[in-house]
Each structure stands twice: as structure tokens, then as C-alpha cells.
Coordinates of N, CA, C and O in Angstrom, one line a residue:
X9 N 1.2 -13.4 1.9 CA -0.2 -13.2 2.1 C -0.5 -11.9 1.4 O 0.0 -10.8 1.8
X10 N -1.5 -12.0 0.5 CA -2.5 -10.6 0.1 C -3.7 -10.9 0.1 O -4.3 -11.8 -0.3
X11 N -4.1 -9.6 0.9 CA -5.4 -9.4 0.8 C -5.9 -8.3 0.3 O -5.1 -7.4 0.5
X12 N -7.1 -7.8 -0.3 CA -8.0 -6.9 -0.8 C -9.0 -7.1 -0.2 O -9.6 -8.2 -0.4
X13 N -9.6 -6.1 0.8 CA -10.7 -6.3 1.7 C -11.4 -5.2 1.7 O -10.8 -4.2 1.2
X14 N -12.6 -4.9 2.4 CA -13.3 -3.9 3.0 C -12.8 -3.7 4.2 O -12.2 -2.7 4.5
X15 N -12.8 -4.6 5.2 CA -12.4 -4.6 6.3 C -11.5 -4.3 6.8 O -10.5 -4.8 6.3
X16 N -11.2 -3.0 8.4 CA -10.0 -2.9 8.7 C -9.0 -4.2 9.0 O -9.3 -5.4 8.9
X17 N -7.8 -3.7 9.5 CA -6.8 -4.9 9.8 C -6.2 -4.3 11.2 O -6.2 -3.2 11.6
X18 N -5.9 -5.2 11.6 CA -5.3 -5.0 13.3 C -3.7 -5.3 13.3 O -3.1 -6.4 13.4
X19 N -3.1 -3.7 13.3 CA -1.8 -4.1 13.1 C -0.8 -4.8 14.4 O 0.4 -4.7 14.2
X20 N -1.2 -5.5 15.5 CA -1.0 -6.4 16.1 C -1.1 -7.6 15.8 O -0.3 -8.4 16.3
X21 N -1.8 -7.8 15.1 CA -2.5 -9.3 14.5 C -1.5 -9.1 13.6 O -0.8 -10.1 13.6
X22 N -1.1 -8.3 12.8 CA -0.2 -8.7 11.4 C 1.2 -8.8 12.0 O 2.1 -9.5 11.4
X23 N 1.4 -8.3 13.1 CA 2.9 -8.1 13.6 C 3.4 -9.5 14.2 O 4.5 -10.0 14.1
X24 N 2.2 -10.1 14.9 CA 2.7 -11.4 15.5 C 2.3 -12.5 14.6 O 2.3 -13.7 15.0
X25 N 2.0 -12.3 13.4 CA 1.7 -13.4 12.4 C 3.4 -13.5 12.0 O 4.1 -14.5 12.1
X26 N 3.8 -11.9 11.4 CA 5.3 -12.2 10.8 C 5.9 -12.6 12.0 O 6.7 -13.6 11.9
X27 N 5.8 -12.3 13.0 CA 7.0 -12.3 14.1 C 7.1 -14.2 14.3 O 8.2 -14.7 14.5
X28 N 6.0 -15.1 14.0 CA 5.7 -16.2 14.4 C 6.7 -16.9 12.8 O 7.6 -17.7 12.7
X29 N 6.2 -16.0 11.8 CA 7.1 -17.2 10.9 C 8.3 -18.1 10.7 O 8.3 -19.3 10.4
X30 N 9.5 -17.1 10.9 CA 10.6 -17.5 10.6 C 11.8 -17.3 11.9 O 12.4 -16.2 11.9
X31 N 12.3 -18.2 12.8 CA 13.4 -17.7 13.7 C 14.9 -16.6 13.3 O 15.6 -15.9 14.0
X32 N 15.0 -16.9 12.0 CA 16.2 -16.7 11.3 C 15.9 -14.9 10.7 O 16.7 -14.2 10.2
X33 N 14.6 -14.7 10.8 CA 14.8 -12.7 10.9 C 15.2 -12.2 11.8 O 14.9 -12.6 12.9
X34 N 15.9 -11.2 11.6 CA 16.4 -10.3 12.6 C 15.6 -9.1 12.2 O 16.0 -8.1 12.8
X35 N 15.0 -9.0 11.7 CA 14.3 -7.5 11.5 C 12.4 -7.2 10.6 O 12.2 -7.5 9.5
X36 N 11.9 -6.8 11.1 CA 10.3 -6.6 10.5 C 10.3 -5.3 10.7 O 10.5 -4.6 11.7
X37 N 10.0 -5.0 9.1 CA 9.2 -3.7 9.1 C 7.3 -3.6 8.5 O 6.6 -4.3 7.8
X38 N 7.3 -2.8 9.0 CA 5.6 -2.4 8.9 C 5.4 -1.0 8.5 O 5.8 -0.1 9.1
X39 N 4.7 -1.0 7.4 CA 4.3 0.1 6.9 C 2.7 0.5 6.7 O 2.2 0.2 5.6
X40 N 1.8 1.2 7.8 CA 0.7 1.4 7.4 C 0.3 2.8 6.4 O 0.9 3.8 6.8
X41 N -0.4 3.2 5.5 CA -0.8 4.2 5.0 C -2.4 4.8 5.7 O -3.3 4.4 6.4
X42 N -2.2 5.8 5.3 CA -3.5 6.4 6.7 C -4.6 7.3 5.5 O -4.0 7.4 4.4
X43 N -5.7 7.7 5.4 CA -6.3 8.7 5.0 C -6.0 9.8 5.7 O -5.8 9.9 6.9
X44 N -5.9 10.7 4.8 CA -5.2 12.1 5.6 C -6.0 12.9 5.0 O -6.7 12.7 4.0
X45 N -5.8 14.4 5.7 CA -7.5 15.4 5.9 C -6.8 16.3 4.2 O -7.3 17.2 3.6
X46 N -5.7 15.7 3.8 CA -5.3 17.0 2.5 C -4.4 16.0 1.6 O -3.7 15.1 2.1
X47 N -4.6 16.4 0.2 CA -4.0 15.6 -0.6 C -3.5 16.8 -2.0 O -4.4 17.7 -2.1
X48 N -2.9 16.9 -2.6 CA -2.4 17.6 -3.8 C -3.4 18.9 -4.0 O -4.2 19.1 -4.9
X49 N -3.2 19.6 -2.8 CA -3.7 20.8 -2.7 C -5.2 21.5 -2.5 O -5.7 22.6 -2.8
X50 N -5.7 19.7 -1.6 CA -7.4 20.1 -1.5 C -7.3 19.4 -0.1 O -6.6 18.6 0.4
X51 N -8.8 20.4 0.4 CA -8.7 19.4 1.6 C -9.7 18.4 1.9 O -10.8 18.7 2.2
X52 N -9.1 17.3 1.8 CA -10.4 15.8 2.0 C -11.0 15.5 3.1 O -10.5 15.9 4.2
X53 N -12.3 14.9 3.0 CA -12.8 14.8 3.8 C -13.4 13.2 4.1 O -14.1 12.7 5.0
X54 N -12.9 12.6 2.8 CA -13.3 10.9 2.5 C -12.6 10.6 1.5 O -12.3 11.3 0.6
X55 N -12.4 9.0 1.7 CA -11.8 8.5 -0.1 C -12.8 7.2 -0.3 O -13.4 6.6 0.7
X56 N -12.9 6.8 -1.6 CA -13.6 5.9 -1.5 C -12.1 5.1 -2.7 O -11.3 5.7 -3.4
X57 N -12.3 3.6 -2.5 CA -11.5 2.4 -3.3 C -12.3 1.6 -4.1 O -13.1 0.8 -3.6
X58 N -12.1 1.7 -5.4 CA -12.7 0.9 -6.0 C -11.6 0.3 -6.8 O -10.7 1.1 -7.1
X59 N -11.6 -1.4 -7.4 CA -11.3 -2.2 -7.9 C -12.1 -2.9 -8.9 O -13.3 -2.8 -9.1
X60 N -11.1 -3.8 -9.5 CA -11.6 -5.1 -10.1 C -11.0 -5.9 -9.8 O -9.8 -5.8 -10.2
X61 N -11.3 -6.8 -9.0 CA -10.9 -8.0 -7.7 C -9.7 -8.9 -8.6 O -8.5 -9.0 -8.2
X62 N -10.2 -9.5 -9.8 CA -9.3 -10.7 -10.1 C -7.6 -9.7 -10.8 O -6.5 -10.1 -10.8
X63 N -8.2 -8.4 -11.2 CA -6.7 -7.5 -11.8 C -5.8 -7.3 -11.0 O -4.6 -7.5 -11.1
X64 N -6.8 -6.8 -9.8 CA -5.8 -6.2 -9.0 C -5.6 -7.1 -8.1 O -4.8 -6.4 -7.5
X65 N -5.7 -8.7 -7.1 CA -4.8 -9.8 -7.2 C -3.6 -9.7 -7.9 O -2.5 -9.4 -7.3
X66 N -3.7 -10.0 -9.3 CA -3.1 -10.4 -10.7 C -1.7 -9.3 -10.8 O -0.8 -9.5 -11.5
X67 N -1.9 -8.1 -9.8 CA -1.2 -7.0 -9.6 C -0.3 -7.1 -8.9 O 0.9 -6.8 -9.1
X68 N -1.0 -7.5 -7.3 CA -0.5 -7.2 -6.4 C 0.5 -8.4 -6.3 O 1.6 -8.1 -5.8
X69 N 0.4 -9.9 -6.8 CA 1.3 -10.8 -6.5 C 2.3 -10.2 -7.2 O 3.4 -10.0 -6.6
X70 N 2.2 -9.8 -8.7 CA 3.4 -9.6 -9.5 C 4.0 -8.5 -8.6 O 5.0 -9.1 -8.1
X71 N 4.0 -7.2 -8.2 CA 4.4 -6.4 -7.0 C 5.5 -7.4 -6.3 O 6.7 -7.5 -6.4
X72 N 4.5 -8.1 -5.2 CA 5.0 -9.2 -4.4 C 6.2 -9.8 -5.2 O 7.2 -9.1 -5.2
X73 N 6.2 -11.1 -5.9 CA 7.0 -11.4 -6.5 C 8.1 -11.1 -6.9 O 9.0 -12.0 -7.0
X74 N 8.5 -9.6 -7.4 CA 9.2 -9.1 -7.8 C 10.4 -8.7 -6.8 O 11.6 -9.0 -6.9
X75 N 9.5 -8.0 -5.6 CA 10.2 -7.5 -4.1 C 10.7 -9.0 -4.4 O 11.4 -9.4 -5.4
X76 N 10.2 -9.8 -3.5 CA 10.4 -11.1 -3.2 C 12.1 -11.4 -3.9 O 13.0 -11.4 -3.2
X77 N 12.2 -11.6 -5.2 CA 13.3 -12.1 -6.1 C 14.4 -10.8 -5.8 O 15.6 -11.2 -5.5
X78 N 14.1 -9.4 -5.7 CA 15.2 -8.7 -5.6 C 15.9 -8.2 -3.9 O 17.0 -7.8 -3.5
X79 N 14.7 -8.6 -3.2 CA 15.6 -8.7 -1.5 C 15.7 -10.0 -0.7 O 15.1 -10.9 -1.2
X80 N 16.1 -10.2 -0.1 CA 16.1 -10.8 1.0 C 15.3 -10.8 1.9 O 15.3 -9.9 2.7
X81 N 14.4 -11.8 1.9 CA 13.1 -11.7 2.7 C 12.6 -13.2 2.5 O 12.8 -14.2 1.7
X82 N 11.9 -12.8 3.9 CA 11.4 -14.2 4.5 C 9.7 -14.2 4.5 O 8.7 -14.9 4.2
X83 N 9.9 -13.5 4.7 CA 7.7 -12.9 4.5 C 7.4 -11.7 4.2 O 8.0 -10.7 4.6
X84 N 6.0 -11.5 3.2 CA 6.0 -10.2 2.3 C 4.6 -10.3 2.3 O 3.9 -11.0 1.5
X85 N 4.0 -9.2 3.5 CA 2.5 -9.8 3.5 C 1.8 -7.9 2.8 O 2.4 -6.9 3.2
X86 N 0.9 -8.0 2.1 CA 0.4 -6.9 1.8 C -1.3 -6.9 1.7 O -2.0 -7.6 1.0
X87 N -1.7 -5.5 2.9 CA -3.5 -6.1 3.1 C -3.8 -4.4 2.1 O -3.1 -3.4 2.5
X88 N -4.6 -4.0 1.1 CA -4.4 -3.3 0.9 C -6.8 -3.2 0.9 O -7.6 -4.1 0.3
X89 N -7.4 -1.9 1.8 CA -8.7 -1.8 1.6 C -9.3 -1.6 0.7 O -8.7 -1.6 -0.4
X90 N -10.8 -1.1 0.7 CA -11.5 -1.1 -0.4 C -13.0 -0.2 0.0 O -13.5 -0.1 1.1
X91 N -13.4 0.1 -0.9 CA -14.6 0.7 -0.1 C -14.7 1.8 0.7 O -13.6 2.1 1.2
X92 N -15.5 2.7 1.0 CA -15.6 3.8 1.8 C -15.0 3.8 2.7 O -15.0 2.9 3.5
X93 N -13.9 5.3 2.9 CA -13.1 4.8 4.2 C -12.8 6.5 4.9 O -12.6 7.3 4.0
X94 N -12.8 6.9 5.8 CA -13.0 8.2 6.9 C -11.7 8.1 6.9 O -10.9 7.1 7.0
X95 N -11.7 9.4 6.8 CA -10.5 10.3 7.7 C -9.5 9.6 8.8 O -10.0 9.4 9.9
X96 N -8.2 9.3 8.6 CA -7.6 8.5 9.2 C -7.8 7.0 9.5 O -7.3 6.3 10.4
X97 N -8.7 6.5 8.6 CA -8.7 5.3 8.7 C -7.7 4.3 7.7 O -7.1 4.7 6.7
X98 N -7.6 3.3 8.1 CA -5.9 2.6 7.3 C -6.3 1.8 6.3 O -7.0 0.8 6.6
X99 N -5.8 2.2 5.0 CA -5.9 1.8 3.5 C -4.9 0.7 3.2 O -5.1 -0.1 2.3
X100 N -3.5 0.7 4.1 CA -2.5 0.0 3.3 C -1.9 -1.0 4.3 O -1.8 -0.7 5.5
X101 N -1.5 -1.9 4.0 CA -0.6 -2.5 5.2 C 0.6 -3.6 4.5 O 0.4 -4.6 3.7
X102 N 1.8 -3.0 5.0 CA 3.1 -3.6 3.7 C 3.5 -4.3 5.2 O 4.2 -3.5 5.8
X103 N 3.4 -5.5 5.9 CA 4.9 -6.3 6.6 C 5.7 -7.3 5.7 O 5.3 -8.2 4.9
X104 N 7.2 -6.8 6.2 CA 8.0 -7.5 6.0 C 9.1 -8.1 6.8 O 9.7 -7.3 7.4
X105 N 9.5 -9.4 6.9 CA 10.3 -9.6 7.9 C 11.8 -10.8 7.0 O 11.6 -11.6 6.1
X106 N 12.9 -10.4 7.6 CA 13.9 -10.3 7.1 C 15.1 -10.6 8.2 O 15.2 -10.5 9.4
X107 N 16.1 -11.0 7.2 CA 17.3 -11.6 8.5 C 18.1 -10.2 8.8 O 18.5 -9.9 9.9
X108 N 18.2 -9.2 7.6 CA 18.1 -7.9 8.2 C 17.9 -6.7 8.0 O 18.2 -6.5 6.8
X109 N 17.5 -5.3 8.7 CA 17.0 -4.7 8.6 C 16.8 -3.9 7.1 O 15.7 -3.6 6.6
X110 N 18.3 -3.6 6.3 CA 18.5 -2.2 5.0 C 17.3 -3.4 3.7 O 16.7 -2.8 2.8
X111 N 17.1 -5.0 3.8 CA 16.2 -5.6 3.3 C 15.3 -4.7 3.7 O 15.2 -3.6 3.2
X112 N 14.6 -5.1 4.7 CA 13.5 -5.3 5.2 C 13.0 -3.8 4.5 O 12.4 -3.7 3.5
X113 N 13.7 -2.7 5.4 CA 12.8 -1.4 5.1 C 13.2 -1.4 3.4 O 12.1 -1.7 2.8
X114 N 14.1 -1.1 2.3 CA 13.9 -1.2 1.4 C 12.9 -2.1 0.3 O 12.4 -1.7 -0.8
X115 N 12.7 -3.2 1.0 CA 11.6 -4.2 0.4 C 9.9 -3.9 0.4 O 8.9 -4.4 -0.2
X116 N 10.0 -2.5 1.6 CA 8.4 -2.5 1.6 C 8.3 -0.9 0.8 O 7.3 -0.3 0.3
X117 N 10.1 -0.3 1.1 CA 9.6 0.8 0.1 C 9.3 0.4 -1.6 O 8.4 0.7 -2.4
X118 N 10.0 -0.3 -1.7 CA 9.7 -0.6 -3.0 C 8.5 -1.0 -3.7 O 8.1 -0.6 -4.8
X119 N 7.9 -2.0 -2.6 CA 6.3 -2.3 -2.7 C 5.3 -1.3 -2.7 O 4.3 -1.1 -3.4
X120 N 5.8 -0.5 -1.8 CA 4.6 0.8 -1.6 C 4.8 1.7 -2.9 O 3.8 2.4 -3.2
X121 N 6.0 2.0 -3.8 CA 6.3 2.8 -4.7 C 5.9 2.3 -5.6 O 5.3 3.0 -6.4
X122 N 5.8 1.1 -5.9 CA 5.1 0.2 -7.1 C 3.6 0.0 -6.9 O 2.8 0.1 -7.9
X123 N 3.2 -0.3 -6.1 CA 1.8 -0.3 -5.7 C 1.4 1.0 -5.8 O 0.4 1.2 -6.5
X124 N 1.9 2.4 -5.2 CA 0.9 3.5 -6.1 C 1.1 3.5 -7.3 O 0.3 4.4 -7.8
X125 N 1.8 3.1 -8.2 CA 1.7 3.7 -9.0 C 1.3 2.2 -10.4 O 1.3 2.4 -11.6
X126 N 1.0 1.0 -9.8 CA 1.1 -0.1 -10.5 C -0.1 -0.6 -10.4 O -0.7 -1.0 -11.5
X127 N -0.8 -0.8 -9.1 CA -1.7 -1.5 -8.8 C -3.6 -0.6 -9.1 O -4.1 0.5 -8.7
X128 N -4.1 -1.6 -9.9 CA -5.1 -0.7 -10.2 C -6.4 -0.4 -9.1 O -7.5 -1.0 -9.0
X129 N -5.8 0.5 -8.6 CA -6.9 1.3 -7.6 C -7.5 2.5 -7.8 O -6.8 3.4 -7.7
X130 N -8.5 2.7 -8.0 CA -9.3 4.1 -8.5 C -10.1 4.4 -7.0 O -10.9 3.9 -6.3
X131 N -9.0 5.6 -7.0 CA -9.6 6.3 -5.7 C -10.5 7.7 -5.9 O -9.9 8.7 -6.4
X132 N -11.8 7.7 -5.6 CA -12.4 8.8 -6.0 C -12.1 9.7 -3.8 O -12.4 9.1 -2.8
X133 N -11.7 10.8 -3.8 CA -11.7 11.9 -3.0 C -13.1 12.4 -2.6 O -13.8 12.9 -3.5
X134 N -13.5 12.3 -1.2 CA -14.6 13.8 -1.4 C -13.7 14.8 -0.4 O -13.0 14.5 0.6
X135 N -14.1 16.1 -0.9 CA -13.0 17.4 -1.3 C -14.2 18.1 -0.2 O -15.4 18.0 -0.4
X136 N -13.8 18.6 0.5 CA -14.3 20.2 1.3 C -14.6 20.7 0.6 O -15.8 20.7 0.7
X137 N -14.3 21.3 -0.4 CA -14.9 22.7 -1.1 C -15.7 22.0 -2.0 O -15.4 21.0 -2.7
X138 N -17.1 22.8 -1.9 CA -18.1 22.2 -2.3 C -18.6 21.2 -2.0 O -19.8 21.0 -2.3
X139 N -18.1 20.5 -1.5 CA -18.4 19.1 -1.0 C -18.8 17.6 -1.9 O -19.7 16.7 -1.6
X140 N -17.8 17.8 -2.8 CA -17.9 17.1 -4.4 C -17.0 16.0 -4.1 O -16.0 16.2 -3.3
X141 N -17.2 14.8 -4.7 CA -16.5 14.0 -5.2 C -15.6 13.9 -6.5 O -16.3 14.0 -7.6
X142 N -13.9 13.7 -6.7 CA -13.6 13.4 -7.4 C -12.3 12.5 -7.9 O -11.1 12.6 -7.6
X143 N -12.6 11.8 -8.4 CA -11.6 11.1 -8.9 C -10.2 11.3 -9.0 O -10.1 12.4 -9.6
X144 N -9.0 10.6 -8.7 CA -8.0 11.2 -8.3 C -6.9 10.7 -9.4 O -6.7 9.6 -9.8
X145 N -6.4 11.7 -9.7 CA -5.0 10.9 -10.7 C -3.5 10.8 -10.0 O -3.1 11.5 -9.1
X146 N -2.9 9.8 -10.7 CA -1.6 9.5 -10.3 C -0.6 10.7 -10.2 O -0.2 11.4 -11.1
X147 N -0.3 11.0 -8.9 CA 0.6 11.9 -8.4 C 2.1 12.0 -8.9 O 2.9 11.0 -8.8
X148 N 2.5 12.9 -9.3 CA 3.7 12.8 -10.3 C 4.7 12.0 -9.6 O 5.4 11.2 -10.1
X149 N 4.7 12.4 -8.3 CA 5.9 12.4 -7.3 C 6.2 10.7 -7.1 O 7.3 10.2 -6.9
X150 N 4.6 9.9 -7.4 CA 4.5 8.6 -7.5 C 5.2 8.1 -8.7 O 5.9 7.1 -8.4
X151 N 5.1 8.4 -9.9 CA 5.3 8.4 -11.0 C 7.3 8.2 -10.7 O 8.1 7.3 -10.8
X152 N 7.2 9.5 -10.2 CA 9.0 9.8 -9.9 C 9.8 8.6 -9.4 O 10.8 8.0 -9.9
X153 N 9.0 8.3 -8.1 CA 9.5 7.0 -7.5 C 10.0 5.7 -7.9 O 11.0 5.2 -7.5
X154 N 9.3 5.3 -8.7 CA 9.7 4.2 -9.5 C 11.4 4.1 -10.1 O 12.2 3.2 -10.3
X155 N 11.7 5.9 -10.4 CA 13.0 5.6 -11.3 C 14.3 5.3 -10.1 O 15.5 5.5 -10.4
X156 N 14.1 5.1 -9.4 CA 15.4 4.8 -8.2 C 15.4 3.4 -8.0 O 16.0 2.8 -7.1
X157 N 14.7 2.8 -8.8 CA 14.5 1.2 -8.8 C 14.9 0.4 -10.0 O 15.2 -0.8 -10.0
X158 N 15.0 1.3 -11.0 CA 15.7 0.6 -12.3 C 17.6 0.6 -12.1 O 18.3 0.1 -12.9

């Protein structure tokens, strides 16, 4: 399952959807991403998500797919938001569930490492100082991540 939504997600509702799928997991991991008050040396006070709906689909399965073929997994659900979003409100949601655990959590780091830096999301910041909006670029450290996967 992917979704691209405005709307929050209820990580209870995602937990007993994986937990319901498959008897034969022994292990679900969940990974939420949060808005947080500081990012590469500013301090935020909002982010906003903007897309182009059919790309970033077109993105997010190939992500999917890819996890999918290189772990062991039974379900690979990814809800990722959109739209104006406050201070600690939740942007990302990676479950995975698996027969066991070194899958599971590897399968959603992987997704989350490829999804910042793969999936086309333009996140504009609004910044405290001054109280300006600005568009954010890819974090090196995201960039970095990727290479422990080749």
C-alpha cells in the first residue's frame, strides 16, 4: 500500500492492518518521520509538501519494489503527506512486517534512505529568522546514505 495524502494517518490503524496480514511474520517495524522545530542550522517553524501526484506514485512504487525484491518481506506499506504541516506533525509512515526482525528494520531503512533522496518531494521550510519561506535542498548526509546500499 502507498499513499500520498494531505491527511494525517493513525499509527494504530497502520499497525493492526500489517499485524492482520500475514501469520508467518515474526517481526513489524514502523517508522514515523516527525516535523521538527530545527533543520541544517535554522530554526523551523513549518514545512509545506508539494508534489506532482502521478511522478511521485511512479517513484514511490519503484522505491517499494526494489525493497520488496532485495528483503524478505511480507508487507511494505508507505503513507508519505503533503500540504501544510506544523511542528511535530507526521510526514512519513514506512510499516513493514517480516518473518524476521534484521529484514524488517533494514527494509524500511532502506526505503526511508531512498525516499529522501529519490522521491520527488519539494519541501519549502518556514524559518524563524525573519519569518521567510524557503525551499529546501537535498541534505548531503541524505545523499551519503544511499552508498551503503550498493
Amino acid at each position: 500500500m502507498i499513499n500520498v495524502q494531505e491527511a494525517d494517518f493513525d499509527l494504530n490503524k497502520q499497525y493492526t492492518m500489517l499485524r492482520a496480514k500475514d501469520n508467518t511474520d515474526g517481526a513489524i517495524v514502523t517508522f514515523i518521520g516527525l516535523v521538527r522545530d530545527f533543520n541544517q542550522g535554522h530554526d523551523v517553524t513549518g514545512l509545506f509538501l508539494e508534489h506532482y501526484p502521478a511522478m511521485t506514485q511512479k517513484s514511490l512504487e519503484k522505491i517499494s519494489d526494489r525493497a520488496k525484491k532485495r528483503f524478505n518481506v511480507n508487507q511494505l506499506d508507505i503513507i508519505h503527506r503533503v500540504g501544510q504541516l506544523n511542528l511535530g506533525d507526521q510526514i512519513v509512515y514506512v510499516g513493514v512486517s517480516s518473518p524476521h526482525r534484521e529484514e524488517a528494520f533494514s527494509c524500511a531503512q532502506f526505503v526511508m534512505d531512498f525516499l529522501k533522496k529519490e522521491a520527488p518531494f519539494w519541501k519549502k521550510e518556514t524559518r524563524k529568522q525573519h519569518n521567510k519561506d524557503v525551499w529546501v535542498e537535498t541534505n548531503q548526509k541524505d545523499k551519503e546514505a544511499l552508498k551503503k546500499w550498493q
